[in-house]
Coordinates of C-alpha atoms in Angstrom, one line a residue:
M1 CA 13.3 68.0 -20.3
D2 CA 16.5 66.0 -21.1
Y3 CA 18.4 64.2 -18.5
I4 CA 21.4 61.8 -18.0
I5 CA 21.9 59.0 -15.7
G6 CA 25.0 58.7 -13.5
I7 CA 25.8 55.5 -12.1
D8 CA 28.2 55.3 -9.1
I9 CA 29.2 51.8 -8.3
G10 CA 30.4 52.2 -4.9
T11 CA 31.9 49.9 -2.3
T12 CA 29.0 49.5 -0.3
S13 CA 26.4 50.6 -2.5
T14 CA 25.0 51.2 -6.4
K15 CA 23.7 54.8 -7.0
A16 CA 21.6 55.8 -9.9
I17 CA 21.3 59.5 -10.1
A18 CA 19.0 61.6 -12.8
F19 CA 20.7 64.8 -13.5
D20 CA 19.4 67.5 -15.8
L21 CA 21.7 69.0 -18.2
N22 CA 22.6 71.7 -15.7
G23 CA 23.7 69.2 -13.2
K24 CA 20.5 69.3 -10.9
I25 CA 19.4 66.2 -9.3
L26 CA 16.1 65.1 -10.5
C27 CA 15.8 61.9 -8.4
K28 CA 18.3 59.0 -7.1
K29 CA 18.1 55.4 -6.1
S30 CA 20.6 53.9 -3.9
I31 CA 21.0 50.1 -3.3
E32 CA 23.3 48.4 -0.8
Y33 CA 25.1 45.1 -0.5
P34 CA 27.7 43.5 1.7
I35 CA 31.2 43.1 1.8
L36 CA 32.0 39.5 2.1
N37 CA 35.0 38.7 4.7
P38 CA 35.4 34.8 4.1
K39 CA 38.9 34.7 6.1
P40 CA 41.0 37.3 7.8
S41 CA 42.5 40.0 5.3
Y42 CA 39.9 38.7 2.3
S43 CA 37.4 41.5 1.4
E44 CA 35.1 40.5 -1.5
Q45 CA 31.4 40.9 -2.7
D46 CA 29.1 38.9 -4.9
P47 CA 29.5 40.2 -8.7
E48 CA 25.9 39.5 -9.5
E49 CA 24.3 41.1 -6.3
I50 CA 26.1 44.4 -7.6
F51 CA 25.2 43.8 -11.4
T52 CA 21.6 43.8 -9.9
A53 CA 21.8 46.5 -7.9
V54 CA 22.9 48.1 -11.0
L55 CA 19.8 47.1 -13.0
N56 CA 17.7 47.7 -10.0
S57 CA 18.8 51.4 -9.2
I58 CA 18.5 52.1 -13.3
K59 CA 14.9 50.8 -13.1
S60 CA 13.9 52.8 -10.3
V61 CA 15.1 55.9 -11.6
I62 CA 13.5 55.4 -14.9
I63 CA 10.1 54.6 -13.1
E64 CA 10.2 57.5 -10.7
N65 CA 11.4 60.3 -13.1
V66 CA 8.5 62.0 -14.9
Y67 CA 10.5 63.2 -17.9
K68 CA 11.0 61.0 -21.0
K69 CA 14.0 58.5 -21.5
P70 CA 17.3 59.5 -20.7
I71 CA 19.7 60.8 -23.5
G72 CA 22.3 58.1 -22.0
V73 CA 23.8 56.5 -18.8
S74 CA 27.3 57.0 -17.8
F75 CA 29.4 54.9 -15.2
S76 CA 31.5 55.7 -12.1
A77 CA 33.2 52.9 -10.3
A78 CA 35.3 51.9 -7.4
M79 CA 39.1 50.7 -8.8
H80 CA 41.0 48.0 -8.3
S81 CA 38.5 45.0 -8.1
V82 CA 39.2 41.4 -10.1
I83 CA 37.2 38.8 -11.2
A84 CA 38.0 35.8 -12.4
V85 CA 35.8 34.7 -15.2
D86 CA 35.4 31.9 -17.6
K87 CA 34.8 31.8 -21.6
D88 CA 31.1 32.3 -20.8
G89 CA 31.7 35.2 -19.0
I90 CA 30.7 33.4 -15.7
P91 CA 32.5 34.4 -12.6
L92 CA 34.9 32.0 -11.3
T93 CA 35.6 33.9 -8.1
N94 CA 33.8 36.5 -6.1
C95 CA 34.9 40.2 -6.9
I96 CA 38.3 41.0 -4.8
I97 CA 38.0 44.5 -3.9
W98 CA 40.4 47.1 -2.7
A99 CA 40.0 46.4 0.9
D100 CA 41.5 42.9 0.4
T101 CA 45.0 42.5 1.3
R102 CA 45.6 39.0 0.8
S103 CA 48.2 39.5 -1.4
N104 CA 50.8 41.9 0.9
E105 CA 53.5 39.1 0.8
Y106 CA 53.4 39.6 -3.0
A107 CA 52.8 43.1 -3.5
E108 CA 56.0 43.3 -1.1
K109 CA 58.0 40.6 -3.5
I110 CA 57.2 42.9 -6.5
K111 CA 57.8 46.4 -4.9
N112 CA 61.3 45.4 -3.9
S113 CA 62.1 43.3 -7.1
K114 CA 64.3 44.8 -10.3
V115 CA 61.5 46.2 -11.9
G116 CA 59.3 47.3 -8.9
H117 CA 60.4 50.8 -9.1
E118 CA 59.8 51.1 -12.8
I119 CA 56.2 49.3 -13.0
Y120 CA 55.5 52.1 -10.4
M121 CA 57.2 55.0 -12.6
R122 CA 55.4 53.8 -15.8
T123 CA 51.7 52.6 -14.2
G124 CA 51.5 55.0 -12.0
T125 CA 49.9 52.7 -9.1
P126 CA 51.9 52.4 -5.8
I127 CA 52.4 48.5 -5.7
H128 CA 50.3 47.7 -2.7
P129 CA 47.8 44.4 -2.0
M130 CA 45.0 46.7 -3.2
S131 CA 45.7 46.9 -6.8
P132 CA 45.0 44.0 -9.3
L133 CA 48.9 43.5 -10.0
S134 CA 49.0 42.1 -6.6
K135 CA 46.0 40.4 -6.2
L136 CA 47.0 38.4 -9.6
A137 CA 50.3 37.7 -8.6
W138 CA 48.7 35.7 -5.2
M139 CA 46.1 33.9 -7.5
Q140 CA 48.8 32.6 -9.4
D141 CA 50.2 30.8 -6.9
N142 CA 47.1 30.3 -4.7
M143 CA 44.3 29.8 -7.2
K144 CA 45.8 27.6 -9.9
D145 CA 42.9 25.9 -10.9
I146 CA 41.1 28.6 -11.5
V147 CA 43.8 30.5 -13.3
N148 CA 43.9 27.8 -15.2
K149 CA 40.2 27.9 -16.2
T150 CA 40.1 31.9 -16.4
Y151 CA 39.7 33.5 -19.9
K152 CA 39.8 37.1 -18.7
F153 CA 40.9 38.7 -15.5
I154 CA 38.3 41.9 -15.2
S155 CA 37.0 44.5 -12.9
M156 CA 33.2 44.8 -11.9
K157 CA 32.7 47.6 -14.0
E158 CA 33.8 45.2 -17.2
Y159 CA 31.6 42.5 -15.7
V160 CA 28.5 45.0 -16.0
F161 CA 29.2 46.1 -19.3
F162 CA 30.0 42.4 -20.8
K163 CA 26.6 41.2 -19.1
L164 CA 24.7 44.4 -20.9
F165 CA 26.9 44.4 -24.3
G166 CA 28.8 41.3 -24.6
K167 CA 32.1 42.8 -25.1
Y168 CA 35.4 43.2 -22.6
V169 CA 36.3 46.8 -22.6
I170 CA 38.2 48.8 -19.8
D171 CA 38.3 52.7 -19.7
Y172 CA 41.8 54.1 -19.6
S173 CA 40.9 55.3 -16.1
I174 CA 39.9 51.9 -14.3
A175 CA 42.9 50.2 -16.1
S176 CA 45.2 52.9 -14.7
A177 CA 44.5 51.8 -11.3
T178 CA 45.5 48.3 -11.9
G179 CA 49.1 48.5 -11.7
M180 CA 49.2 46.5 -15.2
F181 CA 48.8 49.9 -17.4
D182 CA 51.0 52.2 -19.0
I183 CA 49.7 55.5 -18.1
Y184 CA 52.2 57.1 -21.0
D185 CA 51.4 54.9 -23.8
L186 CA 48.2 53.9 -23.0
K187 CA 48.6 50.0 -23.3
W188 CA 49.3 47.1 -20.9
N189 CA 52.6 47.6 -19.3
K190 CA 55.0 44.6 -20.5
D191 CA 56.9 44.3 -17.3
A192 CA 53.8 44.0 -15.1
L193 CA 52.4 41.3 -17.6
A194 CA 55.6 39.6 -17.7
I195 CA 55.4 39.0 -13.9
L196 CA 52.3 37.8 -14.0
N197 CA 53.4 35.3 -16.9
I198 CA 49.9 36.5 -18.7
N199 CA 49.7 38.4 -22.2
E200 CA 47.0 41.2 -23.3
D201 CA 44.4 38.3 -24.1
K202 CA 43.8 37.9 -20.5
L203 CA 42.7 41.5 -20.3
S204 CA 40.0 43.5 -21.6
T205 CA 40.7 46.2 -24.5
P206 CA 41.5 49.6 -23.1
V207 CA 39.4 52.5 -24.6
S208 CA 38.7 56.1 -23.7
P209 CA 36.3 57.1 -20.8
T210 CA 34.0 58.6 -23.2
Y211 CA 33.3 55.2 -25.0
V212 CA 29.8 54.8 -25.9
M213 CA 28.2 51.4 -26.3
K214 CA 24.4 50.6 -27.4
G215 CA 22.2 47.4 -28.2
I216 CA 21.6 46.0 -24.6
L217 CA 21.5 42.6 -24.9
N218 CA 19.2 39.6 -23.3
G219 CA 16.0 41.5 -22.4
Y220 CA 17.9 43.8 -19.6
A221 CA 16.5 46.9 -21.6
S222 CA 13.0 45.7 -20.9
F223 CA 13.8 44.8 -17.2
M224 CA 15.2 48.4 -16.9
E225 CA 12.0 50.1 -19.0
I226 CA 14.6 52.0 -21.3
D227 CA 15.3 51.8 -24.8
S228 CA 17.9 48.9 -25.9
D229 CA 19.5 51.5 -28.0
T230 CA 20.2 54.0 -25.1
P231 CA 24.0 55.0 -24.9
F232 CA 25.8 53.9 -22.2
V233 CA 29.2 55.6 -21.6
L234 CA 31.9 53.7 -20.2
G235 CA 33.1 56.8 -17.8
G236 CA 36.0 56.1 -15.0
S237 CA 36.9 55.8 -11.8
D238 CA 35.3 56.8 -8.7
G239 CA 38.1 58.6 -7.2
C240 CA 39.0 60.5 -10.5
L241 CA 35.3 61.4 -11.4
A242 CA 34.8 62.9 -7.6
N243 CA 37.2 65.3 -8.4
L244 CA 35.5 66.5 -11.5
G245 CA 32.0 66.0 -9.9
A246 CA 33.4 68.6 -7.3
N247 CA 34.9 71.1 -10.0
A248 CA 38.2 70.7 -8.2
I249 CA 40.1 70.7 -11.4
K250 CA 41.8 74.0 -11.5
Q251 CA 45.6 74.5 -10.3
G252 CA 45.8 74.7 -6.5
D253 CA 42.3 72.8 -5.9
A254 CA 42.2 69.5 -4.2
A255 CA 39.4 67.2 -3.9
I256 CA 39.2 65.4 -0.3
T257 CA 36.6 62.5 -0.2
I258 CA 35.9 60.5 2.9
G259 CA 33.2 57.8 2.6
T260 CA 33.9 54.2 3.8
S261 CA 37.4 55.0 2.6
G262 CA 39.2 58.2 1.6
A263 CA 41.3 60.2 -0.8
V264 CA 43.4 63.4 -1.3
R265 CA 43.3 64.3 -5.4
V266 CA 44.3 66.9 -7.6
I267 CA 44.1 67.2 -11.3
S268 CA 47.1 67.9 -13.5
N269 CA 47.4 67.9 -17.3
K270 CA 50.3 65.5 -17.1
P271 CA 51.5 62.3 -15.1
K272 CA 53.4 63.3 -12.2
N273 CA 54.8 60.3 -10.2
D274 CA 56.7 60.6 -7.1
E275 CA 60.3 58.9 -6.6
K276 CA 59.5 58.0 -3.2
E277 CA 56.3 55.9 -4.2
R278 CA 53.9 58.0 -1.9
I279 CA 51.1 58.8 -4.3
F280 CA 49.0 57.7 -7.4
S281 CA 48.8 58.9 -10.9
Y282 CA 45.5 57.9 -12.6
I283 CA 43.9 58.8 -15.6
L284 CA 40.5 61.0 -15.9
T285 CA 40.8 61.7 -19.5
E286 CA 43.5 61.4 -22.0
N287 CA 44.3 65.1 -21.4
H288 CA 43.6 65.0 -17.8
Y289 CA 45.5 63.0 -14.5
V290 CA 44.4 62.5 -11.2
L291 CA 47.2 62.7 -8.7
G292 CA 46.8 61.8 -5.1
G293 CA 46.4 59.4 -2.4
P294 CA 43.8 57.0 -0.8
V295 CA 43.4 56.2 2.5
N296 CA 41.8 52.8 3.8
N297 CA 40.3 54.3 7.0
G298 CA 37.7 56.6 6.4
G299 CA 34.0 56.4 7.4
V300 CA 34.3 52.7 7.9
I301 CA 36.4 53.4 11.0
F302 CA 33.4 55.7 12.8
R303 CA 31.1 52.7 11.7
W304 CA 33.2 50.4 13.6
F305 CA 33.2 52.4 16.7
R306 CA 29.3 52.9 16.2
D307 CA 28.5 49.3 15.6
N308 CA 30.8 48.2 18.6
F309 CA 31.0 50.6 21.4
S310 CA 27.8 52.7 20.6
P311 CA 24.6 50.6 21.9
M312 CA 23.2 53.3 23.8
E313 CA 23.3 55.9 20.8
I314 CA 22.1 53.4 18.4
Q315 CA 18.8 53.0 20.4
E316 CA 18.4 56.7 21.4
A317 CA 18.9 57.2 17.4
K318 CA 16.2 54.9 16.9
D319 CA 14.0 56.2 19.4
L320 CA 14.4 60.0 18.1
N321 CA 14.3 58.8 14.4
I322 CA 17.9 60.4 13.7
D323 CA 21.2 59.1 12.7
P324 CA 23.3 57.5 15.7
Y325 CA 26.3 59.6 13.9
V326 CA 24.6 62.9 14.6
L327 CA 24.7 61.7 18.5
L328 CA 28.3 60.5 18.6
T329 CA 29.3 63.6 16.8
D330 CA 27.7 65.9 19.3
K331 CA 29.2 64.1 22.1
A332 CA 33.0 64.6 20.2
M333 CA 31.9 68.2 20.2
S334 CA 31.9 68.2 24.1
V335 CA 35.8 67.3 24.2
P336 CA 38.5 70.4 22.9
A337 CA 40.3 70.1 19.6
G338 CA 43.4 67.7 20.1
S339 CA 41.1 65.6 22.9
D340 CA 43.2 66.7 25.6
G341 CA 46.4 64.7 24.3
L342 CA 44.7 61.7 23.3
I343 CA 45.9 60.5 19.6
F344 CA 44.1 57.8 17.3
L345 CA 46.3 56.1 14.5
P346 CA 43.1 54.9 12.6
Y347 CA 45.0 52.1 10.9
L348 CA 42.5 49.1 11.6
L349 CA 42.5 48.1 7.9
G350 CA 46.2 48.3 7.4
E351 CA 46.9 51.4 5.0
R352 CA 47.8 52.7 1.8
A353 CA 49.0 56.2 1.3
P354 CA 51.3 57.5 2.2
H355 CA 53.1 54.5 3.9
W356 CA 51.7 51.6 1.9
D357 CA 52.1 49.3 4.6
A358 CA 49.1 46.9 5.1
N359 CA 50.9 45.8 8.3
M360 CA 49.5 48.7 10.1
R361 CA 47.4 48.8 13.1
G362 CA 45.0 50.9 15.0
V363 CA 46.4 52.5 18.3
Y364 CA 45.1 55.0 21.0
F365 CA 48.2 56.6 22.5
G366 CA 48.3 58.8 25.6
I367 CA 45.4 57.9 27.4
N368 CA 45.1 59.1 30.6
I369 CA 42.7 58.7 33.8
K370 CA 40.7 62.1 32.6
H371 CA 40.2 60.9 29.6
T372 CA 36.6 59.9 28.9
R373 CA 34.6 57.8 26.0
D374 CA 33.8 61.0 24.7
H375 CA 37.4 61.9 24.3
F376 CA 37.8 58.7 22.3
I377 CA 35.2 59.5 19.8
R378 CA 36.5 62.8 19.2
A379 CA 40.1 61.6 19.0
L380 CA 39.0 58.7 16.5
L381 CA 37.4 61.7 14.1
E382 CA 40.9 63.7 14.6
G383 CA 42.9 60.5 13.6
I384 CA 41.0 59.7 10.7
I385 CA 41.6 63.4 9.4
F386 CA 45.2 63.2 10.5
G387 CA 45.7 60.2 8.1
I388 CA 44.0 62.2 5.2
Y389 CA 46.5 65.2 6.2
S390 CA 49.7 62.8 5.9
V391 CA 48.8 62.4 2.3
G392 CA 48.1 66.1 1.4
R393 CA 51.6 66.9 3.0
A394 CA 53.1 64.1 0.5
L395 CA 50.8 65.5 -2.2
E396 CA 52.0 68.9 -1.7
E397 CA 55.9 68.1 -1.8
T398 CA 55.4 66.4 -5.3
T399 CA 52.4 68.8 -7.2
G400 CA 52.5 72.0 -5.3
K401 CA 50.7 74.1 -2.6
I402 CA 46.9 72.9 -2.3
N403 CA 44.9 76.4 -1.6
T404 CA 41.2 75.3 -1.4
I405 CA 39.6 71.8 -0.4
Y406 CA 36.7 70.6 -2.3
A407 CA 35.1 68.1 0.4
T408 CA 33.5 65.4 -0.9
G409 CA 31.7 62.3 0.4
G410 CA 29.5 61.5 3.3
F411 CA 31.4 63.1 5.8
A412 CA 30.5 66.6 4.0
R413 CA 27.4 66.5 5.9
S414 CA 29.0 66.9 9.1
K415 CA 29.7 70.5 10.2
M416 CA 32.1 69.6 12.7
W417 CA 34.1 67.1 10.6
V418 CA 34.6 69.5 7.8
Q419 CA 35.3 72.5 10.4
M420 CA 38.0 69.8 11.7
L421 CA 39.5 69.0 8.2
A422 CA 39.7 72.9 7.6
D423 CA 41.5 73.5 10.9
I424 CA 44.1 70.9 10.7
F425 CA 45.0 71.6 6.6
N426 CA 44.8 75.2 7.7
K427 CA 43.1 76.3 4.1
K428 CA 39.3 77.1 3.1
V429 CA 36.9 74.1 2.7
V430 CA 34.4 74.6 0.3
I431 CA 31.1 72.2 -0.2
A432 CA 29.5 72.0 -3.1
E433 CA 25.4 71.9 -3.5
S434 CA 25.4 68.2 -4.7
Y435 CA 27.3 65.5 -2.5
E436 CA 27.2 63.2 -5.1
S437 CA 30.6 64.0 -6.9
S438 CA 31.4 60.7 -8.4
G439 CA 27.8 60.4 -10.1
L440 CA 28.0 64.0 -11.3
G441 CA 31.6 63.2 -12.7
A442 CA 30.0 60.1 -14.6
A443 CA 27.3 62.3 -16.1
V444 CA 29.6 65.1 -17.2
I445 CA 32.1 62.5 -19.1
G446 CA 28.5 61.5 -20.6
M447 CA 27.6 64.9 -21.6
K448 CA 31.0 65.1 -23.3
A449 CA 30.8 61.7 -24.9
L450 CA 27.3 62.3 -26.2
G451 CA 28.4 66.0 -27.5
V452 CA 26.2 67.9 -25.0
I453 CA 29.0 70.0 -23.8
D454 CA 32.7 70.6 -25.6
N455 CA 35.0 70.0 -22.7
I456 CA 34.7 68.8 -19.0
E457 CA 35.9 72.0 -17.6
E458 CA 31.9 73.2 -18.3
V459 CA 31.5 71.6 -15.0
E460 CA 32.4 74.8 -13.3
N461 CA 28.7 76.0 -14.7
L462 CA 27.3 72.6 -13.0
V463 CA 28.5 72.8 -9.4
P464 CA 27.1 75.5 -7.2
I465 CA 28.6 76.1 -3.8
S466 CA 26.5 75.8 -0.8
K467 CA 29.2 76.4 2.0
E468 CA 32.4 77.3 2.7
F469 CA 34.9 76.7 5.9
Y470 CA 37.3 78.7 7.1
P471 CA 40.5 77.3 9.4
D472 CA 40.6 78.4 13.0
E473 CA 44.4 79.4 13.9
K474 CA 44.1 78.5 17.2
N475 CA 42.7 75.0 16.4
H476 CA 45.4 74.6 14.1
D477 CA 48.3 74.7 16.3
I478 CA 46.8 72.5 18.8
Y479 CA 46.1 70.0 16.2
M480 CA 49.7 69.9 14.8
K481 CA 51.3 69.2 18.2
N482 CA 49.2 66.3 18.2
Y483 CA 50.0 65.5 14.3
K484 CA 53.7 65.7 15.0
I485 CA 53.3 62.8 17.3
F486 CA 51.1 61.2 15.1
D487 CA 53.4 61.2 12.4
R488 CA 56.7 60.0 14.3
L489 CA 54.6 57.0 15.7
Y490 CA 54.4 55.0 12.7
E491 CA 58.2 54.7 12.7
K492 CA 58.6 53.9 15.8
L493 CA 56.0 51.1 15.5
K494 CA 56.3 49.9 12.1
D495 CA 58.3 46.7 13.3
E496 CA 55.7 46.0 16.3
F497 CA 53.1 46.4 13.6
K498 CA 54.5 43.6 11.6
E499 CA 55.0 41.5 14.4
I500 CA 51.4 41.7 15.8
T501 CA 50.2 40.8 12.4
K502 CA 51.5 37.5 12.4
I503 CA 49.4 36.4 15.4
Q504 CA 45.9 38.1 14.5

């Protein structure tokens, strides 16, 4: 049986997933790694640790699979990462990831400059500390010695491909999320590079997501137990490929992902940037653009609550050999929709869309004597979905009405959380049979690159639907009363958020 491996280099783990050519998962391997926070607002990872995870995950899948060697390996990767490397490709820095907000001051400066709006309109990337544009501006002033030694500024996926093949290439999809790439001309943006005082030589060569490389170097093929001439397809970004892998590629379809972070995305045949600068416009392929907005505060917020306030559930779950999130969700279900007026602003990591304000912070609002810990759990889950809903509203204003939501990411395993999504958006929510949408999206791009399929729209034949959820109108009305307050709180607290960050 022919099969292809999709690699998903994520924020907290790398997954290697073997798919047959009908999209069925044959086997998979996930390897986790930590996020390093050496200082407040810093979020980094060890690039060599992630590279090793890529090698080991591929090796594990190759060994486990009973079929012959794969027809190819295709990649998905998290966006917005930056590594400075020297002339030998050795990292001079850790991998600075999307969650890092140390460059907030520089992002604000660029955004408010004469060319800030034009850079956004040409690159499709909102100017925010998540983007490499802002990160590199910060590095110019705060890492001068390292910048002077830097041969290239690259992403995590570029590092992997350089190690494997000795060439610096970046796919249009990852490039389109840097804030430095013109999504219309498919070239590095001159205004962005001028702000950074660098030229194209400091960056990789942009190529199509279907770009194929062969000839693995340095014995890595032997380690992975794979043929050295196995085609490796560059692929795209995890967010764009999640839409593809979920089959959310038709007009009126939206993919909503909640993993560590979260996003709302739709696909268009052309870029559609927002004059209010609320949404992104990234490249999936040369003929497909993914429009939407990301949020920082997804499942990581639920994990924060679990790790810091749920020792009883953690121990009970261990005794019962179940996931502690199941117990916490059960407690949330004991509270009615709307949490009896308790509202949670989930901005523990600042926020990206739609406000693009790294100063935002978390708030429980409306606490009264009747509220219990279970109310706090439910309000937290509702607050995360409210943040996603804020993006959905902005996206509909720019791109048109959303009819159906395709839910992906870890939260899609929770019936309660998915029903909450349907109720808040007041729309049908569909769950695909496979939760591995970014990995499947990578596999689909790989099949297109290798001539297995003629166009990516054939994904429709690869994604069977397992569940559908329909909104409860009564719950929607309750949620909207809370949401109106939720939405107003940002404007009322915006200045206070800025002040509190000065003393944290």
